[in-house]
Amino acid sequence: MPYVPTQYEPVVPAAVDTGTVDSTTVLVVGAGPIGLACALDLGLRGHSIVLLSQNSRLTDGSRALCYARRPLEILDRLGLGERMVEKGVSWNIGRVFFRDKTDPVYSFDLSPVKDQKLPGMINIQQYYNEEYNIEALEALDNVDIRWGNKLTSLEEADDGIVATIETAKGDYEIQADWLIACDGSSSSIRNMLGLNFDGETFHDNFLIADVKFKKEYPTERHFWFDPPFNPAQSVLLHKQPDDVWRIDFQVGWDIDRDEIVKPENVTLRIQAMFGDDVEFEFEWISLYTFNCRQVDRMVQGRVVLAGDAAHIVSPFGARGANTGFQDTDNLAWKLDLIINGQANGSLLKSYDEERSPAARINILNSTRSTDFITPKSKISRQFRDAVLQLSSTHEFARGFVNSGRLSLPVPYLDSPLNSPDTDEWTGGVAPGTNCTDAPVMCGNKRSWLLNHLGWEFKVLIFSGAGQFTVEQQQELKSLANDDIPVSCIFVSEDALAGETVLTDVQGLAAERYGIGAGGGVYLIRPDQHVAARWRELDSGKIRDAVQRATGN
Amino acid sequence: MTQYLCRKPNLDDFDEVYQQIVDMHVGLSEEESQSANAKLIFTLANHIGDPDVIREAAEIARENTLQWRDEVS
Ligand SMILES: Cc1cc2nc3c(=O)[nH]c(=O)nc-3n(C[C@H](O)[C@H](O)[C@H](O)COP(=O)(O)OP(=O)(O)OC[C@H]3O[C@@H](n4cnc5c(N)ncnc54)[C@H](O)[C@@H]3O)c2cc1C
């Protein structure tokens, strides 16, 4: 098989020989997509990080393939977004097939939503994401990636943890102020902490074949319900970069796990699908059973769980890695403030309060897709089939067809960090919600609003500075010197000297932020989520909202 | 609790509507009839466009059915 994961040099730290206890500020365990993003987010903020990976190579196959807009925006903040989009493939046309009909029951066009920097969805192999992230980490002196280092035990204390790490040349101990467990779905750290991981296992299996065809196929997503080449089951076909196609066969529960993955057997399935004369090469074959589970809490003392270690979902709707990136996006700025002494350790409670419900909603969405794709009873199959038939002639029924929904971010509407609206707003971005992108000009350069938000607290001001009194202007400037600094971005030509000025050339920023005639001020968190918004400028209120958003 | 579903008689000609629903099944096999029923439900659900109304209607249908099960056994 052509895909060979990139290998890295195993690391044997000096502590193995000297027997001294190593130390770091943050120990990140697991170099999957989530551990890598976490290490980069905290690394770019200058903290000393040790990142452990029990293996010395990238993921063994394409795995997480579909990346939705919000995770791409997060990766873009970390400097990886443009490269991902450039390498990735975008698909717009999706077709849904049912039984032996060669024509689709219907097709849809996910034409890109214009005027946002990042597309709604791209397909790219997980190993490219990992590779780009590792390159960015290698450029940072404060991040130490230790390949071939496995955490085997853990002791918790009030002010940190001590972990035992196994390497090829022996064990060592490391002390860390914080531990982030990104050690995947079978997380051993979760077990060491005695946390529950409740949920359900679906009695079904999926066979994944990544193949390269000799012939060209259109870049479309095809989904089959109950096709003759996989009766009573589903099949999904979509494209990856490098002309690789991903085919997912639902194969049921009673299977011979060794037989089914043999290339000669997978070949028979592909021939049944495309005809006996189809020419292709295998890149990767894999079989998996999926679970929907969630840990009972994502923070315990000085240990924080993120990604698959904290929650796992069915693959429909491509949510695993997508939600994991939103975990570390939420976590990194909070931990940064805590480490710097700008916020209390209790701020981490809000990580659990914001991300646990998001995991729950993801599980709900993916369970609904699973129930549609693999109906659990005769009556639900009858309903499912009825909807598919109806959708071939009636557009209104297509909304019911669920072959996996696009993964959308879950807003933190009930978060204790939000300052609820006190002014009238129609539309716009409500507190707790991630900011929407918009095209802007910065000086004479084309730019995107989101590229100016994030990393620290920002106030986004949709009014001219001339409207403010001299005292208001001075107050606004002084926010930058607060304990938790806040800088200003003016979406107006009439800005305060020295502040960022963006021009809303198409008026889309004002429209998307519900500005109307009155103007408006948004306080935006370091993870690009709205903390508070007002119709009028009041730096006292901004300060209160910053305190609230940081648990102070 | 607020009720969204109309619970008062709301048709002028009940006989007409009853017949329309029964006639929908003329010449269909049992399985096809199941399918037609399901399609009717989805079509009406989309027309109604309000999950609260549909939830209440489903509760009525389910509760009434369970009630009759108890009475039979
Ligand atoms: C077939 C398939 C298709 C998928 N498709 C999608 C998709 O399209 N979109 C999507 O968003 N998601 C998808 N997912 C899910 C996605 O792959 C996972 O959600 C994602 O990889 C989770 O990342 P992670 O970093 O949390 O965990 P992992 O990627 O599992 O990484 C955990 C890492 O921790 C290491 N580790 C574990 N224990 C230790 C230890 N004690 N010490 C040191 N290191 C340790 C492991 O070796 C591993 O490298 C898919 C998954 C599969 C299997």
XYZ file of C-alpha atoms and ligand atoms in Angstrom:
678
model
C 0.000 0.000 0.000
C 1.463 3.294 -1.051
C 0.744 5.393 2.052
C 3.615 5.149 4.510
C 3.337 7.363 7.590
C 6.158 9.844 8.111
C 8.579 8.625 10.796
C 10.224 10.797 13.421
C 13.305 10.177 15.529
C 12.427 8.716 18.956
C 13.596 10.992 21.760
C 15.396 9.839 24.894
C 15.538 12.802 27.301
C 18.598 13.260 29.507
C 16.457 12.509 32.576
C 16.445 8.812 31.600
C 20.199 8.600 32.356
C 20.536 11.206 35.079
C 17.474 10.024 36.992
C 16.533 13.617 37.800
C 12.921 14.708 37.604
C 12.278 16.658 34.426
C 9.895 19.623 34.491
C 7.702 21.740 32.259
C 4.789 24.147 32.532
C 2.373 22.183 30.350
C 2.594 18.510 29.514
C 0.485 17.647 26.471
C -0.046 13.919 26.029
C -0.816 12.664 22.523
C 0.320 14.036 19.178
C -2.911 13.474 17.286
C -4.590 16.510 15.677
C -5.849 17.801 19.025
C -2.649 17.463 21.063
C -0.750 19.095 18.219
C -3.160 22.038 17.942
C -3.122 22.449 21.721
C 0.683 22.488 21.848
C 0.779 25.033 19.026
C -1.817 27.346 20.579
C -0.024 27.382 23.949
C 3.415 27.281 22.331
C 2.709 30.387 20.246
C 1.746 32.100 23.503
C 5.263 31.408 24.721
C 4.697 28.732 27.363
C 7.106 25.910 27.938
C 5.513 22.736 26.602
C 6.477 19.093 26.462
C 4.431 17.118 23.939
C 4.497 13.323 24.274
C 3.701 10.805 21.572
C 3.902 7.114 22.293
C 4.537 6.487 18.587
C 7.237 7.932 16.384
C 5.067 8.481 13.344
C 1.970 10.181 12.005
C -1.468 8.569 12.016
C -1.571 5.285 10.102
C -4.127 6.437 7.507
C -6.228 9.319 6.217
C -8.720 9.101 9.147
C -10.238 12.553 9.788
C -10.928 13.741 6.299
C -13.562 16.480 6.402
C -12.737 19.796 8.017
C -15.555 22.274 8.518
C -15.313 26.051 8.537
C -14.989 26.707 12.278
C -12.067 24.293 12.807
C -10.447 25.766 9.694
C -10.821 29.227 11.224
C -9.130 27.960 14.377
C -6.325 26.404 12.360
C -6.069 29.675 10.447
C -5.538 31.587 13.685
C -2.710 29.136 14.364
C -1.280 29.815 10.903
C -2.236 26.491 9.284
C -5.533 27.372 7.599
C -4.318 28.626 4.235
C -2.083 25.630 3.705
C -4.899 23.228 4.558
C -7.284 24.912 2.127
C -4.689 25.054 -0.618
C -3.961 21.343 -0.345
C -7.526 20.255 0.422
C -10.294 19.562 -2.065
C -13.630 21.320 -1.903
C -16.717 19.600 -3.154
C -20.003 21.293 -3.907
C -22.134 18.671 -5.600
C -23.563 15.901 -3.462
C -25.732 13.099 -4.834
C -27.949 10.704 -2.934
C -28.689 7.274 -4.395
C -31.251 4.736 -3.275
C -31.407 1.021 -4.084
C -30.749 0.043 -7.704
C -31.640 3.333 -9.351
C -28.635 4.521 -11.319
C -29.897 8.094 -11.269
C -29.607 9.865 -7.939
C -32.868 10.347 -6.021
C -31.658 13.906 -5.772
C -28.548 16.060 -5.918
C -27.578 19.192 -4.078
C -25.129 22.009 -4.563
C -23.238 23.292 -1.542
C -21.883 26.256 -3.471
C -19.393 28.053 -1.341
C -20.823 30.788 0.837
C -18.945 33.756 -0.503
C -17.399 36.573 1.390
C -15.853 34.473 4.144
C -12.187 33.569 4.022
C -12.602 29.858 4.649
C -14.850 27.378 2.840
C -17.717 25.535 4.553
C -15.893 22.228 4.249
C -12.764 20.734 2.727
C -11.478 17.198 2.488
C -7.853 16.557 3.401
C -6.127 13.590 4.980
C -5.478 13.842 8.714
C -1.751 13.269 8.191
C -1.406 16.530 6.245
C -2.960 18.435 9.118
C -0.588 16.680 11.525
C 2.428 17.293 9.302
C 1.743 21.039 8.937
C 1.181 21.374 12.661
C 4.408 19.520 13.504
C 6.368 21.789 11.162
C 4.987 24.843 12.955
C 5.877 23.322 16.343
C 9.400 22.475 15.261
C 9.978 26.192 14.691
C 9.259 26.945 18.369
C 12.106 26.675 20.901
C 9.706 26.500 23.834
C 8.010 23.320 22.563
C 9.722 19.989 23.002
C 8.149 17.159 20.963
C 9.108 13.784 22.364
C 8.406 10.967 19.937
C 8.397 7.468 21.369
C 7.553 8.742 24.882
C 4.600 7.081 26.575
C 2.953 8.245 29.774
C 2.458 5.174 31.986
C 1.422 6.579 35.338
C 0.319 9.744 36.970
C 0.316 11.315 40.419
C -1.896 14.309 41.095
C -1.022 17.137 43.465
C -2.623 20.502 44.198
C -0.062 22.440 42.219
C 0.579 20.038 39.369
C 1.214 16.455 38.423
C 4.123 14.060 38.275
C 4.082 11.528 35.451
C 6.195 8.511 34.631
C 7.237 8.292 31.014
C 8.476 5.201 29.212
C 11.013 5.402 26.382
C 12.952 2.784 24.409
C 15.931 3.349 26.736
C 14.097 3.403 30.054
C 11.718 5.462 32.163
C 11.891 8.964 33.620
C 9.684 11.250 35.648
C 8.389 14.651 34.721
C 6.728 17.302 36.860
C 4.231 19.616 35.152
C 1.988 22.419 36.387
C -0.715 21.308 33.971
C -1.446 18.177 32.010
C -3.600 18.157 28.898
C -4.768 14.669 28.009
C -5.164 14.426 24.239
C -4.460 10.720 24.269
C -7.366 9.674 22.084
C -10.486 7.547 22.420
C -8.898 4.821 24.544
C -7.257 7.414 26.807
C -5.362 5.757 29.623
C -5.225 9.064 31.522
C -9.038 9.055 31.657
C -8.831 5.647 33.318
C -6.045 6.695 35.683
C -8.275 9.552 36.869
C -11.192 7.164 37.324
C -13.500 9.164 35.053
C -16.563 7.544 33.475
C -16.923 7.398 29.727
C -20.587 6.615 29.263
C -22.510 6.209 26.068
C -23.280 3.550 23.527
C -21.458 1.301 21.107
C -23.190 0.915 17.776
C -23.490 -2.678 16.726
C -22.174 -2.010 13.296
C -18.872 -1.791 11.463
C -17.485 0.347 8.710
C -14.917 -0.733 6.203
C -12.843 2.106 4.818
C -10.961 1.831 1.564
C -8.784 4.664 0.295
C -8.098 4.035 -3.384
C -6.564 5.689 -6.415
C -8.479 5.083 -9.637
C -6.805 4.987 -13.022
C -9.792 6.835 -14.495
C -11.023 10.299 -13.518
C -14.202 10.638 -11.504
C -16.030 13.905 -10.851
C -15.254 15.614 -7.531
C -18.614 14.901 -5.926
C -19.866 13.273 -2.760
C -21.999 10.225 -3.450
C -24.037 8.516 -0.792
C -25.951 5.272 -1.379
C -28.751 3.960 0.787
C -29.317 0.248 0.322
C -27.513 -0.163 -3.037
C -27.414 -3.556 -4.813
C -23.642 -3.733 -4.209
C -24.139 -3.411 -0.441
C -27.744 -4.485 0.242
C -29.538 -2.968 3.249
C -26.411 -0.963 4.106
C -24.914 2.372 3.098
C -21.885 3.396 1.057
C -20.172 6.778 0.913
C -17.710 7.914 -1.726
C -15.778 11.186 -1.593
C -12.525 12.650 -2.722
C -9.260 13.465 -1.000
C -6.225 15.346 -2.291
C -3.674 13.462 -4.426
C -6.539 11.843 -6.420
C -7.352 9.470 -3.605
C -10.972 8.425 -3.053
C -12.427 7.392 0.265
C -15.049 4.639 0.122
C -16.904 3.797 3.340
C -18.842 0.545 3.323
C -21.243 -0.116 6.135
C -20.758 -3.842 6.768
C -22.900 -4.738 9.790
C -22.086 -6.493 13.047
C -21.600 -10.184 12.272
C -18.454 -10.167 10.207
C -15.129 -11.909 10.100
C -12.853 -9.006 10.986
C -9.751 -10.594 9.472
C -11.337 -11.702 6.230
C -13.213 -8.518 5.433
C -10.127 -6.274 5.303
C -8.143 -8.539 2.962
C -7.392 -6.564 -0.208
C -8.818 -9.331 -2.420
C -12.132 -9.113 -0.564
C -12.264 -5.346 -0.648
C -11.477 -5.551 -4.376
C -14.629 -7.632 -4.895
C -16.696 -4.906 -3.248
C -15.161 -2.181 -5.375
C -15.729 -4.234 -8.535
C -19.353 -4.768 -7.569
C -19.645 -1.012 -7.261
C -17.778 0.215 -10.329
C -17.767 -2.849 -12.636
C -15.282 -5.698 -12.995
C -12.941 -3.728 -15.218
C -12.341 -0.915 -12.685
C -8.635 -0.187 -12.268
C -7.335 1.120 -8.965
C -4.661 0.856 -6.292
C -5.182 0.704 -2.543
C -3.799 3.430 -0.276
C -5.261 2.265 3.017
C -7.840 -0.225 4.305
C -9.299 -0.023 7.756
C -12.230 -1.385 9.737
C -13.849 0.353 12.645
C -16.717 0.104 15.068
C -17.958 3.313 16.503
C -19.113 4.597 19.821
C -20.796 7.730 21.079
C -19.392 8.447 24.522
C -18.568 11.400 26.701
C -16.491 11.786 29.829
C -18.403 12.933 32.935
C -16.164 15.984 33.389
C -13.404 17.440 31.254
C -11.327 18.947 34.072
C -10.036 17.270 37.215
C -7.659 19.349 39.305
C -4.622 20.058 37.143
C -5.604 17.635 34.378
C -7.719 18.677 31.401
C -9.114 16.324 28.750
C -9.564 17.356 25.124
C -10.494 15.726 21.823
C -11.330 12.025 21.543
C -10.098 11.446 25.100
C -13.122 13.473 26.249
C -15.778 12.522 23.689
C -16.233 10.273 20.699
C -18.943 10.372 18.063
C -19.996 8.370 15.045
C -18.232 9.455 11.871
C -21.385 10.784 10.195
C -21.059 14.508 9.898
C -17.311 14.417 10.477
C -17.310 15.695 14.003
C -14.439 14.007 15.835
C -11.476 16.182 15.016
C -13.705 19.129 14.179
C -15.018 19.342 17.745
C -11.631 18.536 19.233
C -10.116 21.676 17.691
C -12.886 23.686 19.324
C -11.891 22.195 22.688
C -8.321 23.419 22.513
C -9.436 26.743 21.034
C -11.550 27.180 24.156
C -8.900 25.887 26.537
C -5.698 27.572 25.374
C -6.522 31.197 26.194
C -7.973 30.294 29.574
C -4.931 28.283 30.565
C -2.707 31.064 29.227
C -4.345 33.608 31.570
C -4.172 31.197 34.497
C -0.494 30.416 33.954
C 0.254 34.144 33.665
C -1.583 34.815 36.920
C -4.171 36.979 35.138
C -7.057 34.655 35.992
C -7.944 32.192 38.669
C -7.684 28.418 38.238
C -11.468 28.323 38.568
C -11.756 29.785 35.041
C -11.166 26.225 33.827
C -14.596 25.289 35.131
C -16.005 27.254 32.218
C -14.094 25.004 29.807
C -16.186 22.101 31.021
C -19.333 24.243 31.129
C -18.895 25.354 27.532
C -17.455 22.243 25.920
C -19.409 19.444 27.623
C -22.766 20.649 26.255
C -21.134 21.048 22.835
C -20.008 17.408 22.991
C -23.523 16.386 24.000
C -25.059 18.182 21.021
C -22.505 16.635 18.687
C -23.357 13.198 19.975
C -27.056 13.941 19.530
C -26.518 15.058 15.928
C -24.350 12.140 14.986
C -26.703 9.664 16.674
C -29.575 11.062 14.626
C -27.588 10.597 11.426
C -26.708 7.067 12.473
C -30.342 6.240 13.194
C -31.349 7.483 9.759
C -28.563 5.658 7.939
C -28.956 2.407 9.882
C -32.585 2.238 11.017
C -32.952 0.268 14.233
C -36.448 -1.139 13.691
C -38.761 -2.154 10.891
C -40.894 0.949 11.302
C -37.934 3.316 11.275
C -36.688 1.662 8.107
C -40.132 2.162 6.554
C -40.057 5.849 7.467
C -36.514 6.209 6.190
C -37.325 4.562 2.869
C -40.517 6.592 2.523
C -38.573 9.834 2.946
C -36.014 8.785 0.366
C -38.701 7.915 -2.164
C -40.600 11.126 -1.514
C -37.446 13.197 -1.870
C -36.961 12.027 -5.456
C -39.970 14.031 -6.591
C -40.502 16.549 -3.792
C -37.866 18.966 -2.705
C -39.519 19.650 0.647
C -38.818 16.079 1.769
C -35.057 16.368 1.187
C -34.591 18.170 4.452
C -35.476 14.918 6.226
C -32.751 12.956 4.429
C -29.852 12.671 6.854
C -26.684 11.198 5.419
C -24.579 13.137 7.937
C -24.993 16.837 8.633
C -22.319 19.458 8.223
C -20.570 19.977 11.534
C -21.449 23.438 12.847
C -20.027 25.063 15.977
C -22.231 24.930 19.074
C -22.582 28.456 20.534
C -22.062 28.944 24.292
C -25.343 30.819 24.754
C -25.743 29.875 28.422
C -22.137 30.350 29.440
C -21.474 32.116 32.742
C -18.713 34.036 30.926
C -21.244 35.934 28.787
C -22.604 39.336 29.746
C -26.208 39.065 28.548
C -27.554 41.683 26.144
C -29.053 44.755 27.786
C -29.662 46.647 24.526
C -31.969 45.854 21.619
C -30.383 43.707 18.913
C -31.910 42.192 15.832
C -29.573 39.615 14.367
C -25.863 40.078 14.772
C -23.722 37.718 16.817
C -25.160 36.931 20.255
C -22.910 36.583 23.333
C -21.332 33.131 23.459
C -21.360 32.719 19.683
C -18.282 32.510 17.467
C -17.699 35.571 15.287
C -18.711 35.471 11.639
C -16.089 36.420 9.110
C -16.482 39.297 6.645
C -14.320 40.837 3.929
C -12.682 44.121 4.953
C -9.892 46.385 3.803
C -6.983 47.115 6.102
C -5.274 50.185 4.685
C -5.144 49.409 0.979
C -4.944 45.643 1.511
C -7.795 43.153 1.234
C -8.227 41.397 4.503
C -10.677 39.335 6.580
C -12.252 40.392 9.827
C -11.403 37.146 11.654
C -7.724 37.586 10.927
C -7.844 40.651 13.198
C -9.677 38.900 16.027
C -8.437 36.347 18.516
C -5.360 35.736 20.729
C -6.410 38.439 23.193
C -9.515 40.398 24.125
C -10.540 42.890 21.441
C -13.250 45.506 21.221
C -14.711 45.764 17.783
C -16.166 49.235 17.375
C -18.610 50.038 14.602
C -18.675 53.789 15.229
C -16.412 56.698 14.459
C -14.164 57.821 17.303
C -15.401 61.372 16.691
C -18.683 60.393 18.327
C -16.908 59.804 21.613
C -16.015 62.432 24.191
C -12.366 63.060 24.967
C -12.740 61.180 28.265
C -14.298 58.214 26.486
C -11.405 58.183 24.052
C -8.864 58.263 26.865
C -10.668 55.502 28.735
C -10.742 53.387 25.605
C -7.005 53.819 25.117
C -6.329 52.927 28.738
C -7.937 49.497 28.290
C -4.716 48.405 26.618
C -2.872 48.886 29.938
C -5.278 46.860 32.053
C -4.214 43.667 33.772
C -5.992 41.817 30.994
C -5.287 44.116 28.075
C -7.958 44.909 25.539
C -7.120 46.437 22.181
C -9.499 48.235 19.852
C -10.430 47.619 16.264
C -12.401 50.308 14.513
C -14.628 49.376 11.630
C -14.700 53.022 10.596
C -12.327 55.477 8.950
C -12.595 57.710 11.946
C -10.446 55.782 14.416
C -8.305 56.686 17.383
C -4.685 57.249 16.489
C -2.623 54.072 16.652
C -5.566 51.641 16.589
C -6.400 49.104 13.882
C -8.736 50.470 11.236
C -10.793 48.239 8.999
C -12.973 49.401 6.147
C -16.190 47.525 5.638
C -16.110 47.958 1.841
C -19.144 45.806 1.110
C -21.025 46.650 4.298
C -21.082 42.949 5.158
C -19.411 43.294 8.553
C -22.045 45.801 9.726
C -24.790 43.591 8.304
C -23.491 40.385 9.919
C -23.025 42.098 13.289
C -26.541 43.597 13.252
C -25.255 47.172 13.432
C -28.054 49.057 11.653
C -28.054 52.844 11.973
C -27.101 52.994 15.625
C -23.527 51.728 15.719
C -22.313 49.046 18.084
C -19.469 47.733 20.218
C -18.532 44.046 20.575
C -16.199 42.573 23.180
C -14.528 39.521 21.655
C -12.730 36.782 23.536
C -9.335 35.409 22.541
C -11.111 32.434 20.904
C -13.123 34.753 18.628
C -16.356 34.257 20.577
C -18.492 37.243 21.576
C -18.359 37.996 25.325
C -20.688 41.014 25.307
C -22.085 43.721 23.035
C -23.599 47.153 23.447
C -25.119 49.829 21.299
C -23.005 52.526 22.975
C -19.473 52.758 24.171
C -18.911 52.509 27.917
C -15.464 51.407 29.040
C -16.786 50.635 32.511
C -19.075 48.041 30.988
C -16.260 46.689 28.862
C -14.113 46.250 31.973
C -16.927 44.488 33.836
C -17.488 42.171 30.895
C -13.780 41.314 30.692
C -13.819 40.454 34.399
C -16.841 38.271 33.909
C -15.413 36.569 30.818
C -12.263 35.668 32.738
C -14.015 34.455 35.886
C -12.455 37.285 37.927
C -48.156 24.431 29.639
C -48.944 26.239 26.429
C -50.676 24.072 23.877
C -49.983 24.684 20.226
C -52.036 21.918 18.700
C -55.626 22.645 17.809
C -57.757 20.355 19.979
C -61.169 21.569 18.903
C -63.007 20.161 15.878
C -61.477 22.076 12.982
C -62.924 20.629 9.778
C -66.171 21.491 8.029
C -66.527 18.147 6.382
C -65.008 15.329 8.412
C -66.485 12.659 6.128
C -64.735 14.100 3.122
C -61.319 14.112 4.813
C -61.800 10.641 6.255
C -62.596 9.316 2.817
C -59.581 11.045 1.265
C -57.287 9.308 3.719
C -58.849 5.889 3.167
C -58.931 6.359 -0.593
C -55.228 7.119 -0.618
C -54.718 3.394 -0.008
C -56.891 1.988 -2.786
C -55.037 -0.727 -4.680
C -51.937 -0.552 -2.475
C -50.361 -3.565 -0.827
C -49.994 -3.520 2.947
C -46.378 -2.486 2.646
C -47.175 0.244 0.134
C -49.897 1.497 2.446
C -47.371 1.820 5.270
C -45.172 3.771 2.917
C -48.029 6.037 1.820
C -48.950 6.705 5.456
C -45.395 7.659 6.249
C -45.257 9.988 3.232
C -48.512 11.601 4.288
C -47.137 12.230 7.768
C -43.924 13.798 6.475
C -45.800 15.931 3.971
C -48.182 17.234 6.621
C -45.347 17.711 9.115
C -43.538 19.913 6.641
C -46.739 21.847 5.962
C -47.344 22.414 9.668
C -43.774 23.563 10.103
C -43.907 23.653 13.902
C -42.155 20.976 15.996
C -44.307 21.758 19.045
C -47.506 20.971 17.166
C -46.022 17.757 15.849
C -44.762 16.742 19.289
C -48.210 17.225 20.794
C -49.897 15.332 17.966
C -47.430 12.461 18.376
C -48.113 12.390 22.113
C -51.841 12.120 21.497
C -51.361 9.296 18.999
C -48.990 7.387 21.253
C -50.881 7.853 24.498
C -54.175 6.884 22.984
C -52.615 3.759 21.502
C -51.075 2.739 24.830
C -54.365 3.346 26.559
C -56.098 0.921 24.228
C -53.375 -1.639 24.691
C -54.033 -1.591 28.444
C -57.764 -1.930 27.940
C -57.408 -4.963 25.705
C -55.038 -6.904 27.938
C -11.975 6.241 9.866
C -12.112 7.528 10.569
C -12.603 8.651 9.891
C -12.727 9.859 10.536
N -13.165 10.945 9.835
C -13.236 12.147 10.447
C -13.580 13.333 9.716
O -13.825 13.295 8.501
N -13.617 14.529 10.387
C -13.332 14.592 11.718
O -13.380 15.700 12.269
N -12.979 13.500 12.415
C -12.908 12.280 11.816
N -12.509 11.186 12.520
C -12.184 11.301 13.934
C -10.778 11.812 14.127
O -9.829 10.988 13.513
C -10.511 11.872 15.602
O -11.572 12.554 16.228
C -9.225 12.631 15.870
O -8.125 11.931 15.385
C -9.074 12.825 17.360
O -7.856 13.428 17.616
P -7.146 13.302 19.002
O -5.909 14.090 18.863
O -8.115 13.612 20.077
O -6.839 11.740 19.184
P -5.910 10.769 18.317
O -5.808 11.221 16.920
O -6.396 9.400 18.582
O -4.482 10.955 18.959
C -4.144 10.465 20.230
C -2.659 10.270 20.264
O -2.245 10.031 21.591
C -1.259 9.041 21.587
N -1.242 8.431 22.930
C -2.223 7.682 23.494
N -1.870 7.317 24.747
C -0.648 7.849 24.983
C 0.240 7.817 26.104
N -0.085 7.172 27.233
N 1.408 8.470 26.008
C 1.750 9.129 24.870
N 0.948 9.187 23.777
C -0.236 8.555 23.831
C -1.724 8.101 20.497
O -0.673 7.307 20.028
C -2.191 9.075 19.450
O -1.185 9.490 18.597
C -12.372 9.953 11.896
C -11.898 8.827 12.571
C -11.757 7.639 11.938
C -11.219 6.443 12.686
